[in-house]
Amino acid sequence: MSFSARDISIVSVGAGNLATNLVKALHDVGFPVLQVYSHTEQSAAALAAAVCSGYTTDLSELINNADLYIVSLKDSAFTELLPQIVAGKGNAMFVHTAGSLPMSLWEGYAVRYGVLYPLQTFSKQRQVDWGEIPFFIEASGSEESLLLKYIAATLSEKIYEIDSEQRRSLHLAAVFACNFTNHLYTLASDVVKKYQLPFDVLLPLIDETARKVHELLPEQAQTGPAVRYDENVISKHLEMLADDPHKENIYKLLSESIYNRYRK
Amino acid sequence: MSFSARDISIVSVGAGNLATNLVKALHDVGFPVLQVYSHTEQSAAALAAAVCSGYTTDLSELINNADLYIVSLKDSAFTELLPQIVAGKGNAMFVHTAGSLPMSLWEGYAVRYGVLYPLQTFSKQRQVDWGEIPFFIEASGSEESLLLKYIAATLSEKIYEIDSEQRRSLHLAAVFACNFTNHLYTLASDVVKKYQLPFDVLLPLIDETARKVHELLPEQAQTGPAVRYDENVISKHLEMLADDPHKENIYKLLSESIYNRYRK
């Protein structure tokens, strides 16, 4: 079986950060995008403006003749809207892009289905480098798997076939490595702002912290007062956070976690 | 006043991660390093092997005729050993490299003193790119300040003069942005390992998370289930962590922190 991007027409069900980035990238490599749905008109219109002419905020207006429906919704919305999404679309292929939802949710609703999960953090304001993003796919059958591999390969060289449980764990790991990490950057920016210093002075440190774990395992790369158990520093830092119990708690819990891991 | 690297001789009091990296870099740009002290013989010998012939593990053997003593010790050791470090060294210049120690600790012990604080995470196994590392300096007088600016400028273009309180806040911010961040990478690596996936699949995500905050403020760059308050995902993740109360607590606290910040 051979595929060609221009023969695989796509509808984007969702126009959030991930959908916006993924569908624009697929459009750019030649996949025809026929329609965009979002319950937020602004999001639907913005993505449609970049990739196609048609958008809707009403699922009953979803066109029926696309080859592939890429569903990228908040998990709760996905489950609720699933019957409406598949209704009347016969032999089309359906994928969702969620790390935390099992593929089996499609069972009984669709015949050809799967999951296309690019592991990355997406914001609408920012373009990502697709070539380095790993795609994790799962499919209802071998033909569907081939199709998803073809689609992923138009954007990236890193394609892995994994099951729903592994994908769920990747998503959980990503929350630690990305979402929580970014929040720590935010807390750090609060701290420097309070003392009239720009956030930018932290960027070389942030970059090196990320670069370091390309060479060393993160467990070996650990530095700072908690791993060397420098009680003087830790107690001074806690004093500085005394007026911000929220950050103080995070500081305590993470320091304990580091200390407990390395004292063995 | 003009300086030349070869006229400023250095003794390294300390041979930890920071001292090893900094003193090697200063040696490489032409500063003569006369001696290395560490209470750990292995560390002292390893650094001395790279930069000079002499090392000692006994502070009373510290030579007296260097121009600059760079003191890079654990905070508690610094305070305890300070009188011994300065003893008999007359008009030499003393700096420490600690984010959390005020410059005033030198008062009454030394006449010419200051702080030379490169904001970075250092491991002995890894070379850093000094050109991008910001140096934060503080000095007892204008001559001392000029000397420290000259020294920092041999390695980096980013030199800032700040006071002890600002430096302390930078250090605290660095704990959030680097030490805690690296620990989150470690926790993420635990999660993927448990499901037979290599840590490497997370690297593009880690890199992009760091790159993103060069363009967006971290507060704007936040993604993930907590910021969009996707309760389904959060509760599934907490279930997955039920056998690891430690990670579960960290997940809860950081998710709450994100949620509370963005629900406004």
Short mmCIF file of C-alpha atoms in Angstrom, two decimals:
data_model
loop_
_atom_site.label_atom_id
_atom_site.label_comp_id
_atom_site.label_asym_id
_atom_site.label_seq_id
_atom_site.Cartn_x
_atom_site.Cartn_y
_atom_site.Cartn_z
CA MET A 1 0.00 0.00 0.00
CA SER A 2 1.34 3.43 -0.81
CA PHE A 3 0.10 6.79 0.36
CA SER A 4 0.33 10.33 -0.80
CA ALA A 5 -0.35 13.31 1.44
CA ARG A 6 -2.63 15.00 -1.07
CA ASP A 7 -4.93 11.94 -1.15
CA ILE A 8 -5.58 11.99 2.58
CA SER A 9 -8.05 14.70 3.49
CA ILE A 10 -8.23 15.83 7.08
CA VAL A 11 -10.78 17.39 9.42
CA SER A 12 -9.49 18.86 12.65
CA VAL A 13 -11.90 18.32 15.51
CA GLY A 14 -10.35 20.76 17.94
CA ALA A 15 -8.30 23.93 17.53
CA GLY A 16 -6.32 24.07 20.74
CA ASN A 17 -2.54 24.33 21.08
CA LEU A 18 -1.78 20.81 19.90
CA ALA A 19 -4.36 20.73 17.08
CA THR A 20 -3.30 24.14 15.81
CA ASN A 21 0.35 23.14 15.61
CA LEU A 22 -0.20 19.63 14.24
CA VAL A 23 -2.80 20.50 11.63
CA LYS A 24 -0.81 23.48 10.36
CA ALA A 25 2.24 21.23 10.01
CA LEU A 26 0.24 18.56 8.14
CA HIS A 27 -1.22 21.24 5.88
CA ASP A 28 2.29 22.52 5.18
CA VAL A 29 3.47 19.09 3.98
CA GLY A 30 0.51 18.74 1.62
CA PHE A 31 -2.41 17.15 3.40
CA PRO A 32 -5.68 18.82 2.35
CA VAL A 33 -7.48 20.12 5.42
CA LEU A 34 -11.19 20.34 4.72
CA GLN A 35 -12.65 21.76 7.93
CA VAL A 36 -11.90 22.81 11.47
CA TYR A 37 -14.24 22.39 14.43
CA SER A 38 -13.93 24.07 17.78
CA HIS A 39 -16.58 25.07 20.28
CA THR A 40 -14.65 28.38 20.49
CA GLU A 41 -15.31 30.35 17.30
CA GLN A 42 -12.13 32.39 17.61
CA SER A 43 -9.94 29.29 17.77
CA ALA A 44 -11.77 27.57 14.91
CA ALA A 45 -11.55 30.66 12.71
CA ALA A 46 -7.88 31.25 13.48
CA LEU A 47 -6.81 27.73 12.56
CA ALA A 48 -9.13 27.60 9.52
CA ALA A 49 -7.63 30.85 8.26
CA ALA A 50 -4.25 29.14 8.13
CA VAL A 51 -5.21 25.80 6.61
CA CYS A 52 -8.62 25.78 4.88
CA SER A 53 -11.71 27.79 4.21
CA GLY A 54 -14.27 26.07 6.38
CA TYR A 55 -14.85 25.97 10.07
CA THR A 56 -17.75 25.27 12.36
CA THR A 57 -18.61 25.50 16.03
CA ASP A 58 -21.44 23.01 15.64
CA LEU A 59 -20.54 19.33 15.54
CA SER A 60 -23.70 18.48 13.56
CA GLU A 61 -22.19 20.50 10.69
CA LEU A 62 -19.06 18.36 10.56
CA ILE A 63 -18.54 17.19 6.99
CA ASN A 64 -18.77 13.42 6.44
CA ASN A 65 -16.41 12.78 3.55
CA ALA A 66 -12.93 13.35 4.96
CA ASP A 67 -10.43 10.50 5.11
CA LEU A 68 -9.08 11.28 8.55
CA TYR A 69 -10.60 13.00 11.57
CA ILE A 70 -8.01 14.22 14.04
CA VAL A 71 -9.72 14.72 17.37
CA SER A 72 -7.89 16.95 19.81
CA LEU A 73 -10.21 17.95 22.64
CA LYS A 74 -10.06 18.18 26.41
CA ASP A 75 -10.48 14.61 27.68
CA SER A 76 -13.89 15.20 29.22
CA ALA A 77 -15.22 16.81 26.02
CA PHE A 78 -13.88 13.93 23.95
CA THR A 79 -15.83 11.27 25.80
CA GLU A 80 -18.99 13.34 25.74
CA LEU A 81 -18.81 14.29 22.07
CA LEU A 82 -17.53 11.00 20.67
CA PRO A 83 -20.91 9.70 19.38
CA GLN A 84 -21.57 12.97 17.54
CA ILE A 85 -18.08 13.04 16.05
CA VAL A 86 -18.28 9.62 14.43
CA ALA A 87 -21.96 9.82 13.37
CA GLY A 88 -22.46 9.25 9.64
CA LYS A 89 -18.81 9.04 8.71
CA GLY A 90 -18.78 5.39 7.66
CA ASN A 91 -15.34 4.17 6.78
CA ALA A 92 -13.32 7.24 7.76
CA MET A 93 -10.32 6.87 10.04
CA PHE A 94 -10.41 8.52 13.47
CA VAL A 95 -7.49 9.38 15.71
CA HIS A 96 -7.21 11.22 18.95
CA THR A 97 -4.05 12.94 20.14
CA ALA A 98 -4.38 12.56 23.89
CA GLY A 99 -1.69 11.01 26.05
CA SER A 100 -4.09 10.01 28.75
CA LEU A 101 -6.99 8.50 26.79
CA PRO A 102 -6.85 4.81 25.84
CA MET A 103 -7.38 3.84 22.22
CA SER A 104 -10.23 1.56 23.31
CA LEU A 105 -12.56 4.55 23.68
CA TRP A 106 -13.15 4.33 19.93
CA GLU A 107 -14.34 0.71 20.17
CA GLY A 108 -17.97 0.31 19.16
CA TYR A 109 -18.03 3.82 17.69
CA ALA A 110 -15.58 3.59 14.82
CA VAL A 111 -14.18 0.77 12.68
CA ARG A 112 -10.82 2.30 11.73
CA TYR A 113 -9.19 4.23 14.49
CA GLY A 114 -6.07 4.95 16.44
CA VAL A 115 -3.97 7.43 18.35
CA LEU A 116 -1.41 9.91 17.03
CA TYR A 117 0.44 11.37 20.01
CA PRO A 118 3.26 13.83 19.41
CA LEU A 119 5.14 14.28 22.69
CA GLN A 120 5.73 17.99 22.91
CA THR A 121 4.47 21.18 24.56
CA PHE A 122 2.57 23.37 22.14
CA SER A 123 1.59 27.01 22.32
CA LYS A 124 -0.19 28.78 19.51
CA GLN A 125 2.30 31.67 19.54
CA ARG A 126 5.26 29.43 18.89
CA GLN A 127 6.41 27.17 16.07
CA VAL A 128 8.02 23.91 17.04
CA ASP A 129 10.67 21.86 15.25
CA TRP A 130 8.66 18.82 14.12
CA GLY A 131 11.69 16.89 12.93
CA GLU A 132 12.77 16.15 16.48
CA ILE A 133 9.38 15.42 18.02
CA PRO A 134 8.72 11.76 18.80
CA PHE A 135 5.37 10.43 17.60
CA PHE A 136 3.73 7.63 19.53
CA ILE A 137 1.12 5.77 17.57
CA GLU A 138 -1.41 3.05 18.24
CA ALA A 139 -3.89 1.72 15.71
CA SER A 140 -6.90 -0.59 15.43
CA GLY A 141 -5.25 -2.71 12.72
CA SER A 142 -2.17 -3.07 10.57
CA GLU A 143 -3.51 -0.94 7.71
CA GLU A 144 -4.40 1.84 10.12
CA SER A 145 -0.98 1.53 11.71
CA LEU A 146 0.69 1.93 8.30
CA LEU A 147 -1.37 5.02 7.58
CA LEU A 148 -0.45 6.64 10.90
CA LYS A 149 3.20 5.79 10.40
CA TYR A 150 3.09 7.39 6.96
CA ILE A 151 1.48 10.54 8.35
CA ALA A 152 3.91 10.82 11.27
CA ALA A 153 6.86 10.19 8.92
CA THR A 154 5.94 13.24 6.87
CA LEU A 155 6.86 15.32 9.93
CA SER A 156 9.33 13.35 12.04
CA GLU A 157 11.83 10.51 11.94
CA LYS A 158 11.03 9.40 15.45
CA ILE A 159 8.04 7.10 15.38
CA TYR A 160 7.23 4.58 18.07
CA GLU A 161 4.38 2.11 18.34
CA ILE A 162 3.28 1.81 21.97
CA ASP A 163 0.18 0.72 23.85
CA SER A 164 -2.26 2.91 25.74
CA GLU A 165 -0.72 2.19 29.13
CA GLN A 166 2.75 3.24 27.97
CA ARG A 167 1.33 6.37 26.40
CA ARG A 168 -0.43 7.23 29.64
CA SER A 169 2.89 6.94 31.47
CA LEU A 170 4.60 9.16 28.90
CA HIS A 171 1.94 11.75 29.46
CA LEU A 172 2.43 11.58 33.22
CA ALA A 173 6.21 11.87 32.77
CA ALA A 174 5.65 14.85 30.48
CA VAL A 175 3.67 16.62 33.19
CA PHE A 176 6.70 16.35 35.47
CA ALA A 177 9.33 17.13 32.84
CA CYS A 178 7.48 19.95 31.14
CA ASN A 179 4.36 21.34 32.82
CA PHE A 180 5.73 21.28 36.36
CA THR A 181 9.16 22.38 35.16
CA ASN A 182 7.66 25.39 33.43
CA HIS A 183 5.78 26.22 36.60
CA LEU A 184 9.07 26.16 38.53
CA TYR A 185 10.42 28.64 35.97
CA THR A 186 7.40 30.79 36.81
CA LEU A 187 8.09 30.58 40.54
CA ALA A 188 11.75 31.46 39.88
CA SER A 189 10.63 34.47 37.85
CA ASP A 190 8.50 35.62 40.80
CA VAL A 191 11.56 35.47 43.04
CA VAL A 192 13.87 37.49 40.80
CA LYS A 193 11.12 40.00 39.98
CA LYS A 194 10.67 40.67 43.68
CA TYR A 195 14.31 41.80 43.82
CA GLN A 196 14.24 43.90 40.63
CA LEU A 197 16.16 41.43 38.50
CA PRO A 198 15.06 40.40 34.99
CA PHE A 199 13.97 36.82 34.32
CA ASP A 200 16.48 36.67 31.44
CA VAL A 201 19.45 36.27 33.80
CA LEU A 202 18.13 32.77 34.54
CA LEU A 203 18.04 31.61 30.92
CA PRO A 204 21.63 30.30 30.64
CA LEU A 205 21.00 28.27 33.78
CA ILE A 206 17.69 26.93 32.46
CA ASP A 207 19.32 26.01 29.15
CA GLU A 208 22.26 24.26 30.76
CA THR A 209 19.95 22.33 33.11
CA ALA A 210 18.15 20.97 30.04
CA ARG A 211 21.32 20.37 27.99
CA LYS A 212 23.00 18.56 30.85
CA VAL A 213 20.55 15.65 30.80
CA HIS A 214 21.52 14.88 27.21
CA GLU A 215 24.86 13.72 28.60
CA LEU A 216 24.22 12.75 32.19
CA LEU A 217 21.18 10.98 33.59
CA PRO A 218 19.17 13.53 35.58
CA GLU A 219 19.93 11.58 38.73
CA GLN A 220 23.67 12.18 38.14
CA ALA A 221 23.18 15.80 37.11
CA GLN A 222 21.59 16.88 40.40
CA THR A 223 23.23 19.86 42.12
CA GLY A 224 22.17 22.36 44.79
CA PRO A 225 21.77 22.70 48.53
CA ALA A 226 19.36 19.78 48.99
CA VAL A 227 21.58 17.12 47.40
CA ARG A 228 24.64 18.21 49.38
CA TYR A 229 22.37 18.73 52.40
CA ASP A 230 23.54 22.28 53.03
CA GLU A 231 21.20 23.01 55.94
CA ASN A 232 22.36 26.62 56.30
CA VAL A 233 21.31 27.46 52.78
CA ILE A 234 18.04 25.56 52.98
CA SER A 235 16.98 27.27 56.19
CA LYS A 236 17.89 30.70 54.82
CA HIS A 237 15.84 30.03 51.72
CA LEU A 238 12.88 28.93 53.80
CA GLU A 239 13.15 32.17 55.79
CA MET A 240 13.05 34.14 52.54
CA LEU A 241 9.85 32.32 51.60
CA ALA A 242 8.19 32.73 54.98
CA ASP A 243 5.76 35.33 53.58
CA ASP A 244 4.78 32.99 50.75
CA PRO A 245 3.67 29.70 52.33
CA HIS A 246 2.77 28.37 48.94
CA LYS A 247 6.32 28.52 47.55
CA GLU A 248 7.64 27.54 50.96
CA ASN A 249 5.70 24.26 50.81
CA ILE A 250 6.94 23.48 47.32
CA TYR A 251 10.51 24.26 48.39
CA LYS A 252 10.21 21.97 51.41
CA LEU A 253 8.62 19.06 49.59
CA LEU A 254 11.06 19.08 46.67
CA SER A 255 14.09 19.52 48.94
CA GLU A 256 12.95 16.57 51.05
CA SER A 257 12.42 14.53 47.93
CA ILE A 258 15.95 15.27 46.72
CA TYR A 259 17.49 14.73 50.12
CA ASN A 260 15.71 11.40 50.65
CA ARG A 261 16.82 10.13 47.29
CA TYR A 262 20.51 10.89 47.65
CA ARG A 263 21.24 10.26 51.31
CA LYS A 264 21.15 6.48 50.70
CA MET B 1 44.54 50.70 36.33
CA SER B 2 45.19 47.86 33.91
CA PHE B 3 45.39 44.16 34.60
CA SER B 4 46.85 41.15 32.95
CA ALA B 5 45.75 37.62 33.71
CA ARG B 6 49.30 36.34 34.11
CA ASP B 7 49.96 38.87 36.89
CA ILE B 8 47.09 37.71 39.05
CA SER B 9 47.96 34.49 40.82
CA ILE B 10 45.16 32.41 42.24
CA VAL B 11 44.67 29.89 45.02
CA SER B 12 41.51 27.80 44.91
CA VAL B 13 40.14 27.14 48.38
CA GLY B 14 37.72 24.39 47.44
CA ALA B 15 37.60 21.82 44.65
CA GLY B 16 33.91 21.10 44.30
CA ASN B 17 31.83 21.38 41.14
CA LEU B 18 31.88 25.18 40.93
CA ALA B 19 35.54 25.62 41.94
CA THR B 20 36.68 22.90 39.55
CA ASN B 21 34.90 24.48 36.59
CA LEU B 22 35.76 28.10 37.43
CA VAL B 23 39.41 27.58 38.30
CA LYS B 24 40.01 25.43 35.22
CA ALA B 25 38.47 28.15 33.06
CA LEU B 26 40.60 30.87 34.69
CA HIS B 27 43.69 28.72 34.25
CA ASP B 28 42.80 28.27 30.57
CA VAL B 29 42.68 32.03 29.97
CA GLY B 30 46.08 32.54 31.58
CA PHE B 31 45.72 33.10 35.31
CA PRO B 32 48.49 31.27 37.19
CA VAL B 33 46.95 28.90 39.71
CA LEU B 34 49.37 28.31 42.55
CA GLN B 35 47.57 25.86 44.80
CA VAL B 36 44.36 23.99 45.42
CA TYR B 37 42.89 23.20 48.82
CA SER B 38 40.14 20.73 49.55
CA HIS B 39 39.45 18.67 52.63
CA THR B 40 38.90 15.79 50.20
CA GLU B 41 42.27 14.68 48.83
CA GLN B 42 40.81 13.15 45.70
CA SER B 43 39.08 16.41 44.73
CA ALA B 44 42.12 18.55 45.50
CA ALA B 45 44.43 16.25 43.54
CA ALA B 46 42.08 16.06 40.55
CA LEU B 47 41.77 19.83 40.19
CA ALA B 48 45.47 20.43 40.88
CA ALA B 49 46.36 17.91 38.18
CA ALA B 50 44.56 20.12 35.67
CA VAL B 51 45.77 23.55 36.75
CA CYS B 52 48.90 23.51 38.93
CA SER B 53 51.30 21.28 40.74
CA GLY B 54 50.40 21.92 44.34
CA TYR B 55 47.52 20.90 46.48
CA THR B 56 46.85 20.48 50.17
CA THR B 57 44.16 19.13 52.43
CA ASP B 58 45.45 21.15 55.36
CA LEU B 59 44.48 24.81 55.54
CA SER B 60 47.54 25.66 57.62
CA GLU B 61 49.62 24.77 54.53
CA LEU B 62 47.85 27.34 52.38
CA ILE B 63 50.46 29.52 50.69
CA ASN B 64 50.43 33.20 51.68
CA ASN B 65 51.64 34.98 48.57
CA ALA B 66 48.84 34.60 46.03
CA ASP B 67 47.02 37.66 44.72
CA LEU B 68 43.55 36.18 44.84
CA TYR B 69 41.98 33.49 46.99
CA ILE B 70 38.81 32.05 45.50
CA VAL B 71 36.87 30.39 48.28
CA SER B 72 34.27 27.89 47.16
CA LEU B 73 33.15 25.80 50.10
CA LYS B 74 29.90 24.57 51.55
CA ASP B 75 28.37 27.53 53.43
CA SER B 76 28.82 26.01 56.87
CA ALA B 77 32.49 25.16 56.20
CA PHE B 78 33.12 28.68 54.92
CA THR B 79 32.04 30.36 58.14
CA GLU B 80 33.98 27.92 60.26
CA LEU B 81 37.21 28.06 58.25
CA LEU B 82 37.22 31.78 57.45
CA PRO B 83 39.77 32.82 60.14
CA GLN B 84 42.21 30.14 59.01
CA ILE B 85 41.78 31.01 55.34
CA VAL B 86 42.69 34.68 55.75
CA ALA B 87 45.41 34.20 58.40
CA GLY B 88 48.77 35.69 57.39
CA LYS B 89 47.76 36.73 53.88
CA GLY B 90 48.01 40.47 54.39
CA ASN B 91 46.92 42.44 51.37
CA ALA B 92 45.61 39.59 49.23
CA MET B 93 42.14 39.77 47.74
CA PHE B 94 39.51 37.25 48.87
CA VAL B 95 36.33 36.27 47.10
CA HIS B 96 33.73 33.66 47.76
CA THR B 97 31.45 32.22 45.10
CA ALA B 98 28.34 31.50 47.13
CA GLY B 99 24.93 32.79 46.15
CA SER B 100 23.61 32.61 49.66
CA LEU B 101 26.44 34.13 51.71
CA PRO B 102 26.57 37.91 52.19
CA MET B 103 29.76 39.74 51.33
CA SER B 104 29.82 41.15 54.86
CA LEU B 105 31.13 37.83 56.20
CA TRP B 106 34.61 39.00 55.15
CA GLU B 107 34.38 42.17 57.27
CA GLY B 108 36.92 42.24 60.06
CA TYR B 109 38.81 39.32 58.51
CA ALA B 110 40.05 40.74 55.22
CA VAL B 111 40.71 44.22 53.84
CA ARG B 112 40.16 43.55 50.14
CA TYR B 113 37.32 41.22 49.43
CA GLY B 114 34.26 40.50 47.39
CA VAL B 115 32.02 37.94 45.74
CA LEU B 116 32.33 36.36 42.31
CA TYR B 117 29.12 34.47 41.61
CA PRO B 118 28.67 32.72 38.26
CA LEU B 119 25.03 31.71 37.95
CA GLN B 120 25.17 28.22 36.53
CA THR B 121 24.88 24.54 37.44
CA PHE B 122 28.25 22.83 37.46
CA SER B 123 29.19 19.16 37.40
CA LYS B 124 32.75 17.96 37.22
CA GLN B 125 31.97 15.62 34.31
CA ARG B 126 30.73 18.41 32.09
CA GLN B 127 32.25 21.51 30.49
CA VAL B 128 30.09 24.61 30.42
CA ASP B 129 30.00 27.45 27.92
CA TRP B 130 31.44 30.32 29.97
CA GLY B 131 30.67 32.98 27.39
CA GLU B 132 26.97 32.88 28.19
CA ILE B 133 27.18 32.60 31.96
CA PRO B 134 26.21 35.74 33.87
CA PHE B 135 28.65 36.80 36.58
CA PHE B 136 27.30 38.66 39.59
CA ILE B 137 29.94 40.55 41.48
CA GLU B 138 30.13 42.55 44.68
CA ALA B 139 33.28 44.12 46.07
CA SER B 140 34.59 45.91 49.16
CA GLY B 141 35.76 48.94 47.14
CA SER B 142 36.04 50.35 43.65
CA GLU B 143 39.51 48.88 42.97
CA GLU B 144 38.34 45.46 44.06
CA SER B 145 35.27 45.87 41.89
CA LEU B 146 37.45 46.67 38.86
CA LEU B 147 39.59 43.62 39.49
CA LEU B 148 36.57 41.32 39.70
CA LYS B 149 35.06 42.85 36.56
CA TYR B 150 38.35 42.26 34.76
CA ILE B 151 38.46 38.63 35.89
CA ALA B 152 34.83 37.96 34.99
CA ALA B 153 35.30 39.66 31.62
CA THR B 154 38.03 37.19 30.67
CA LEU B 155 35.31 34.52 30.65
CA SER B 156 31.97 36.20 29.97
CA GLU B 157 30.37 39.32 28.55
CA LYS B 158 27.55 39.27 31.06
CA ILE B 159 28.68 41.00 34.23
CA TYR B 160 26.34 42.51 36.78
CA GLU B 161 27.08 44.31 40.01
CA ILE B 162 24.46 43.43 42.61
CA ASP B 163 24.16 43.45 46.39
CA SER B 164 24.09 40.47 48.72
CA GLU B 165 20.32 40.44 49.05
CA GLN B 166 19.80 40.34 45.30
CA ARG B 167 22.36 37.58 44.99
CA ARG B 168 20.58 35.58 47.66
CA SER B 169 17.35 35.90 45.69
CA LEU B 170 19.11 34.76 42.50
CA HIS B 171 20.34 31.73 44.32
CA LEU B 172 16.86 30.93 45.57
CA ALA B 173 15.46 31.41 42.06
CA ALA B 174 18.18 29.11 40.73
CA VAL B 175 17.12 26.37 43.12
CA PHE B 176 13.64 26.50 41.59
CA ALA B 177 14.76 26.90 37.97
CA CYS B 178 17.59 24.39 38.05
CA ASN B 179 17.87 22.10 41.08
CA PHE B 180 14.16 21.41 41.46
CA THR B 181 13.71 21.27 37.68
CA ASN B 182 16.42 18.64 37.40
CA HIS B 183 14.74 16.67 40.16
CA LEU B 184 11.49 16.75 38.18
CA TYR B 185 13.43 15.31 35.24
CA THR B 186 14.54 12.55 37.60
CA LEU B 187 10.96 11.83 38.68
CA ALA B 188 9.89 11.80 35.01
CA SER B 189 12.67 9.32 34.26
CA ASP B 190 11.36 7.07 37.04
CA VAL B 191 7.93 7.10 35.44
CA VAL B 192 9.05 6.18 31.91
CA LYS B 193 11.49 3.57 33.22
CA LYS B 194 8.65 1.83 35.03
CA TYR B 195 6.94 1.34 31.66
CA GLN B 196 10.07 0.22 29.77
CA LEU B 197 10.56 3.46 27.87
CA PRO B 198 13.94 5.20 27.57
CA PHE B 199 14.45 8.61 29.22
CA ASP B 200 15.68 9.94 25.85
CA VAL B 201 12.17 10.16 24.43
CA LEU B 202 11.59 13.06 26.84
CA LEU B 203 14.56 15.14 25.66
CA PRO B 204 12.84 17.04 22.82
CA LEU B 205 10.11 18.00 25.29
CA ILE B 206 12.63 19.09 27.92
CA ASP B 207 14.53 21.14 25.33
CA GLU B 208 11.45 22.84 23.99
CA THR B 209 10.23 23.65 27.52
CA ALA B 210 13.51 25.49 28.12
CA ARG B 211 13.64 27.13 24.67
CA LYS B 212 10.07 28.35 24.95
CA VAL B 213 10.83 30.71 27.84
CA HIS B 214 13.30 32.58 25.66
CA GLU B 215 10.31 33.85 23.70
CA LEU B 216 7.38 33.67 26.09
CA LEU B 217 7.36 34.46 29.78
CA PRO B 218 7.04 31.18 31.68
CA GLU B 219 3.65 32.28 32.92
CA GLN B 220 2.44 32.50 29.31
CA ALA B 221 4.15 29.28 28.28
CA GLN B 222 2.28 27.09 30.77
CA THR B 223 0.51 24.06 29.30
CA GLY B 224 -0.85 20.78 30.66
CA PRO B 225 -3.81 19.38 32.56
CA ALA B 226 -3.53 21.64 35.62
CA VAL B 227 -3.67 24.95 33.76
CA ARG B 228 -6.68 23.87 31.70
CA TYR B 229 -8.08 22.19 34.80
CA ASP B 230 -8.61 18.84 33.11
CA GLU B 231 -9.85 16.98 36.19
CA ASN B 232 -10.14 13.65 34.35
CA VAL B 233 -6.46 13.64 33.48
CA ILE B 234 -5.37 14.85 36.90
CA SER B 235 -7.33 12.19 38.74
CA LYS B 236 -6.04 9.45 36.40
CA HIS B 237 -2.48 10.59 37.01
CA LEU B 238 -3.01 10.58 40.75
CA GLU B 239 -4.33 7.01 40.48
CA MET B 240 -1.17 6.01 38.62
CA LEU B 241 0.90 7.47 41.46
CA ALA B 242 -1.14 5.88 44.24
CA ASP B 243 1.66 3.40 45.00
CA ASP B 244 4.20 6.23 45.26
CA PRO B 245 2.82 8.72 47.82
CA HIS B 246 5.96 10.75 47.47
CA LYS B 247 5.47 11.59 43.78
CA GLU B 248 1.73 11.81 44.40
CA ASN B 249 2.27 14.64 46.91
CA ILE B 250 4.53 16.53 44.54
CA TYR B 251 2.03 16.09 41.72
CA LYS B 252 -0.80 17.39 43.91
CA LEU B 253 1.06 20.38 45.29
CA LEU B 254 2.38 21.57 41.93
CA SER B 255 -0.97 21.02 40.19
CA GLU B 256 -2.71 23.05 42.89
CA SER B 257 -0.11 25.75 42.57
CA ILE B 258 -0.68 25.95 38.80
CA TYR B 259 -4.43 25.80 39.11
CA ASN B 260 -4.57 28.51 41.77
CA ARG B 261 -2.44 30.82 39.71
CA TYR B 262 -4.41 30.59 36.49
CA ARG B 263 -8.03 30.28 37.65
CA LYS B 264 -8.07 34.02 38.43
#
